[in-house]
XYZ file of C-alpha atoms in Angstrom:
361
model
C 4.344 -30.546 38.261
C 6.238 -27.489 37.020
C 7.615 -24.738 39.206
C 7.507 -22.134 36.461
C 6.546 -18.625 35.491
C 5.491 -20.015 32.115
C 8.768 -19.161 30.464
C 11.837 -21.383 30.216
C 14.764 -20.517 27.971
C 17.525 -23.013 27.229
C 20.710 -22.171 25.296
C 20.667 -23.931 21.916
C 23.806 -24.693 19.961
C 24.825 -26.528 16.840
C 25.778 -30.105 17.575
C 29.192 -30.005 15.900
C 30.968 -30.714 19.202
C 28.871 -33.887 19.395
C 29.508 -34.923 15.790
C 25.949 -33.947 14.949
C 24.511 -31.571 12.334
C 21.301 -31.036 14.296
C 20.850 -28.601 17.183
C 21.127 -29.518 20.851
C 20.143 -28.378 24.342
C 21.240 -29.657 27.739
C 18.566 -30.770 30.207
C 18.663 -32.618 33.519
C 17.115 -36.049 34.125
C 16.552 -37.614 37.504
C 16.916 -36.818 41.199
C 19.613 -35.720 41.680
C 19.651 -34.400 38.141
C 22.184 -35.608 35.598
C 22.830 -33.331 32.645
C 22.124 -34.848 29.248
C 22.693 -33.077 25.921
C 19.959 -33.999 23.454
C 18.861 -33.159 19.919
C 15.615 -31.156 19.933
C 13.253 -32.412 17.272
C 9.916 -30.960 16.160
C 9.429 -34.009 13.920
C 8.867 -36.554 16.700
C 7.093 -36.892 20.034
C 8.915 -39.291 22.346
C 11.791 -37.823 24.346
C 14.470 -40.343 25.318
C 17.988 -40.745 26.621
C 20.293 -43.724 26.623
C 20.070 -45.623 29.895
C 22.164 -48.073 31.817
C 22.428 -51.018 31.641
C 22.049 -50.733 27.821
C 20.471 -54.188 27.631
C 21.191 -54.493 23.889
C 23.340 -51.628 22.595
C 24.125 -47.959 23.143
C 26.150 -45.683 20.893
C 29.077 -43.781 22.394
C 28.058 -40.520 24.070
C 30.122 -37.703 25.597
C 28.306 -37.500 28.918
C 27.942 -40.385 31.391
C 25.008 -42.663 30.606
C 21.878 -41.983 32.624
C 21.500 -44.596 35.356
C 17.870 -44.878 36.531
C 18.957 -46.900 39.575
C 20.675 -43.768 40.918
C 17.533 -41.612 40.637
C 14.939 -41.502 43.405
C 12.249 -40.203 41.015
C 12.458 -42.818 38.223
C 9.384 -45.020 37.688
C 8.645 -47.477 34.894
C 5.226 -47.220 33.221
C 2.969 -50.283 33.100
C 1.700 -51.857 29.896
C -1.888 -50.944 30.743
C -1.219 -47.237 31.242
C -2.754 -44.732 28.791
C 0.722 -43.358 28.056
C 1.710 -46.794 26.771
C -1.416 -46.960 24.621
C -0.468 -43.596 23.100
C 2.715 -45.024 21.582
C 2.746 -45.730 17.859
C 5.062 -48.693 18.424
C 4.923 -50.461 21.781
C 5.572 -53.746 23.512
C 5.498 -55.282 26.964
C 8.161 -56.875 29.147
C 7.249 -58.196 32.602
C 4.299 -55.745 32.720
C 6.606 -52.797 31.860
C 5.768 -50.767 28.753
C 8.331 -50.813 25.936
C 8.555 -48.017 23.364
C 10.097 -48.060 19.908
C 10.790 -45.218 17.466
C 12.191 -45.397 13.939
C 13.217 -42.101 12.345
C 13.269 -41.031 8.707
C 16.973 -41.897 8.354
C 16.299 -45.387 9.823
C 17.922 -44.539 13.152
C 16.104 -46.340 15.956
C 15.607 -46.376 19.711
C 13.898 -49.021 21.851
C 13.591 -49.160 25.620
C 11.406 -48.747 28.685
C 8.720 -46.073 28.880
C 9.094 -44.345 32.228
C 8.406 -41.274 34.350
C 11.169 -39.054 35.598
C 11.870 -35.539 36.833
C 13.033 -33.357 33.946
C 14.931 -30.170 34.791
C 14.762 -27.599 31.997
C 16.251 -24.739 34.035
C 16.856 -24.475 37.798
C 13.387 -22.921 38.187
C 11.569 -24.997 35.538
C 11.222 -28.585 36.702
C 8.784 -31.073 35.155
C 7.840 -33.893 37.504
C 6.515 -37.240 36.228
C 7.722 -36.477 32.713
C 7.052 -39.413 30.387
C 10.175 -40.379 28.454
C 12.015 -43.320 26.953
C 14.853 -45.025 28.813
C 16.730 -46.298 25.763
C 18.243 -49.796 25.859
C 18.809 -50.391 22.128
C 19.812 -47.226 20.281
C 21.327 -47.162 16.800
C 21.907 -44.565 14.113
C 22.925 -40.996 13.524
C 22.820 -39.314 16.921
C 26.488 -38.332 17.108
C 27.706 -38.466 20.713
C 24.579 -36.833 22.162
C 22.585 -38.561 24.900
C 19.301 -38.804 23.004
C 16.456 -36.623 21.819
C 13.852 -34.125 23.044
C 10.530 -34.609 21.245
C 8.727 -31.361 20.384
C 6.084 -32.760 18.032
C 2.303 -32.352 18.209
C 1.516 -35.761 19.715
C 0.381 -36.189 23.318
C 3.705 -37.615 24.536
C 5.808 -34.678 23.339
C 7.351 -32.207 25.779
C 5.087 -29.504 24.322
C 1.920 -31.492 25.017
C 3.009 -32.731 28.447
C 3.701 -29.145 29.591
C 0.777 -27.480 27.799
C -0.829 -26.385 31.096
C 2.319 -24.504 32.060
C 3.764 -23.145 28.837
C 0.482 -22.827 26.925
C 1.578 -24.957 23.992
C 4.004 -22.206 22.959
C 7.646 -22.598 22.084
C 10.185 -20.894 19.866
C 13.796 -21.170 18.856
C 16.566 -19.426 16.987
C 19.210 -21.653 15.407
C 22.621 -19.987 15.129
C 24.732 -20.553 12.019
C 28.033 -22.367 12.653
C 29.994 -19.247 11.716
C 28.265 -16.916 14.197
C 30.537 -15.392 16.833
C 28.585 -16.638 19.841
C 27.170 -19.753 18.174
C 24.429 -19.765 20.786
C 20.732 -19.532 20.055
C 17.821 -20.530 22.248
C 14.948 -22.930 22.728
C 12.207 -21.148 24.668
C 9.098 -22.782 26.120
C 6.257 -20.404 26.859
C 5.867 -16.783 25.828
C 8.294 -16.146 22.997
C 11.273 -13.849 23.472
C 10.452 -12.008 20.246
C 6.774 -11.122 19.850
C 7.259 -8.294 17.357
C 7.633 -8.733 13.618
C 6.422 -12.336 13.724
C 4.352 -13.319 10.697
C 2.174 -16.419 11.158
C 0.847 -19.086 8.834
C -1.800 -21.664 9.864
C -0.929 -25.279 10.557
C -2.711 -28.140 8.856
C -4.003 -29.942 11.947
C -5.342 -33.060 10.218
C -2.290 -35.179 10.983
C -0.618 -35.729 14.365
C 3.035 -35.345 15.345
C 4.192 -33.258 12.381
C 3.834 -29.512 11.874
C 2.330 -29.304 8.383
C 2.506 -25.930 6.631
C 0.758 -24.867 3.446
C 3.691 -23.967 1.197
C 2.354 -22.312 -1.959
C 5.441 -20.975 -3.740
C 9.174 -20.220 -3.747
C 11.051 -17.173 -5.021
C 14.722 -16.971 -5.990
C 16.349 -13.586 -6.447
C 12.981 -11.837 -6.212
C 11.344 -13.898 -8.965
C 8.553 -16.381 -8.256
C 9.463 -19.810 -9.611
C 7.109 -21.370 -12.188
C 5.899 -24.193 -9.948
C 2.312 -25.416 -9.915
C 1.050 -24.926 -6.331
C -0.506 -28.409 -6.426
C 3.028 -29.856 -6.374
C 3.376 -28.756 -2.750
C 0.017 -30.159 -1.676
C 0.537 -33.701 -3.022
C 2.218 -34.997 0.143
C 2.385 -31.759 2.096
C 5.279 -29.895 3.693
C 6.427 -30.077 7.303
C 8.831 -27.871 9.245
C 11.307 -29.983 11.198
C 14.138 -28.915 13.498
C 15.438 -32.495 13.438
C 16.071 -32.663 9.685
C 19.195 -30.911 8.432
C 18.695 -30.285 4.699
C 15.382 -29.162 3.176
C 13.714 -31.670 0.846
C 11.494 -30.345 -1.929
C 9.268 -32.072 -4.482
C 11.456 -33.023 -7.443
C 9.908 -30.539 -9.883
C 10.119 -27.716 -7.319
C 13.759 -28.496 -6.601
C 14.614 -28.584 -10.308
C 13.108 -25.113 -10.758
C 14.900 -23.747 -7.676
C 18.246 -25.220 -8.719
C 17.997 -23.782 -12.233
C 17.198 -20.291 -10.952
C 19.937 -20.487 -8.320
C 22.528 -21.559 -10.897
C 21.626 -18.585 -13.072
C 22.116 -16.273 -10.111
C 25.476 -17.874 -9.311
C 26.856 -17.977 -12.858
C 29.790 -15.718 -11.899
C 31.187 -18.337 -9.517
C 33.169 -21.490 -10.166
C 31.135 -24.668 -9.870
C 32.756 -27.781 -8.455
C 31.800 -31.475 -8.340
C 29.739 -32.511 -5.347
C 31.378 -34.485 -2.554
C 28.062 -35.799 -1.272
C 25.224 -37.722 -2.887
C 22.546 -35.515 -1.318
C 23.749 -32.082 -2.491
C 24.319 -31.676 -6.216
C 24.980 -27.951 -6.836
C 28.334 -26.892 -5.427
C 30.823 -24.038 -5.721
C 34.453 -23.308 -4.894
C 34.879 -19.835 -3.419
C 38.680 -19.981 -2.917
C 40.328 -16.601 -2.934
C 37.057 -14.682 -2.611
C 36.484 -12.287 0.277
C 32.795 -11.765 -0.471
C 30.103 -13.539 -2.453
C 26.578 -12.505 -3.413
C 23.917 -15.183 -3.122
C 20.371 -14.987 -4.576
C 17.752 -14.597 -1.845
C 15.414 -17.573 -1.440
C 11.933 -17.000 0.002
C 9.265 -19.561 0.941
C 5.696 -18.324 0.440
C 3.002 -19.764 2.713
C -0.765 -19.631 2.876
C -2.027 -16.378 4.361
C 0.644 -14.228 2.749
C 3.391 -15.238 5.178
C 6.928 -15.270 3.791
C 10.021 -16.938 5.222
C 13.224 -15.433 3.852
C 16.080 -17.913 4.099
C 19.181 -16.433 5.716
C 22.343 -16.568 3.601
C 23.732 -19.034 6.161
C 20.813 -21.311 5.307
C 21.266 -21.108 1.549
C 24.735 -22.639 1.218
C 26.065 -25.585 3.220
C 29.793 -25.785 3.905
C 31.289 -29.078 2.749
C 35.036 -28.555 3.108
C 37.288 -25.512 3.180
C 36.033 -23.043 0.586
C 33.555 -25.479 -0.987
C 29.861 -24.890 -0.446
C 26.724 -26.494 -1.880
C 23.152 -25.341 -2.353
C 21.566 -26.542 0.895
C 18.474 -28.082 -0.685
C 17.732 -31.528 -2.089
C 15.054 -32.949 -4.344
C 12.788 -35.828 -3.402
C 12.659 -38.791 -5.747
C 9.002 -38.178 -6.469
C 6.596 -35.242 -6.210
C 4.420 -37.324 -3.866
C 7.197 -37.595 -1.236
C 6.878 -35.482 1.904
C 8.430 -32.023 1.693
C 10.559 -31.004 4.695
C 11.875 -27.574 5.695
C 15.059 -28.499 7.545
C 17.039 -26.706 10.212
C 19.699 -25.267 7.886
C 17.028 -23.164 6.174
C 15.730 -22.021 9.577
C 19.072 -20.585 10.709
C 19.112 -17.086 12.170
C 15.301 -16.845 12.201
C 12.968 -16.676 15.176
C 10.599 -19.616 14.600
C 7.513 -19.572 16.834
C 5.116 -22.500 17.361
C 1.706 -21.642 18.810
C 0.055 -25.045 19.033
C -3.145 -23.892 20.740
C -3.784 -21.347 17.990
C -2.643 -23.829 15.319
C 0.001 -21.646 13.727
C 3.738 -21.229 13.135
C 5.421 -17.841 12.791
C 8.685 -16.482 11.447
C 10.608 -13.409 12.515
C 13.946 -11.886 11.608
C 17.190 -12.799 13.347
C 19.956 -12.830 14.140
C 19.853 -15.022 17.229
C 20.137 -12.784 20.296
């Protein structure tokens, strides 16, 4: 199935050129292969691209739509196949399996479940890859072609290639201001094995990568947050969510400490409903930002890069790149902004996630 040496590295970039705040990679679908630029998402399993004939609706994408009729390796999957049974949301049309996915922001995709040849790199080719051929796609995908699912479920790319890449993958997400603006998504043995500190995954729930967050520090001081706040609904790490969401009481404590550390700077009204703590740095050549550190079970710390602390809104205006959930029982999410410039390593067989220092090489 895979002609591989158990290591495949794809360039990863911010999706700004595609009107998208998530991160993207370009892969090839079909025979002959057609390049498709997709969001890579550790918070979902099903990989999909928009497909002709777009029976219901497709959003506008930069690259030509994938046309399965032009591929010699495309095959629909039947309703009785185990891959169809593995779907959370499924249907059947003329004995062909239909998939459906609804994301946290209410974006959706519906289409045919199929097998196709997926080209990761010229020497890393996955045959009979199970994916979604999207015929009704709506929501916030920018002008990308779809999504690459890197979750823990059996239909994810990670699970489908476990025999070849050992359930290992890693990435480094470059900040928008970096000179090269190129990071990586690596399947298989990680590029950076040194200085990686691991924390165990909570393996009780499928798809998501649950971490045991136990505390947060701002400016070297541990915030007065009861650890039980983080365990109410749990915390996941998700490359497909932009801004980190914290339990409301944890966010309130973080915001208060951050404001104290930023008291020398001019605050400004927010231009977005999600981010509420904003500053205007006009005329300043340098700013000093309090360091934010996530503390995980096992003594593992994740220090947020300065590029992941403030989110640029417009010109010289930046906001604290965190948001509070409505309730402490809502799911906590560590988003991709907070993961910038870090080496994030997923070892699914060992049930752990690790963090190492950047910058992206």
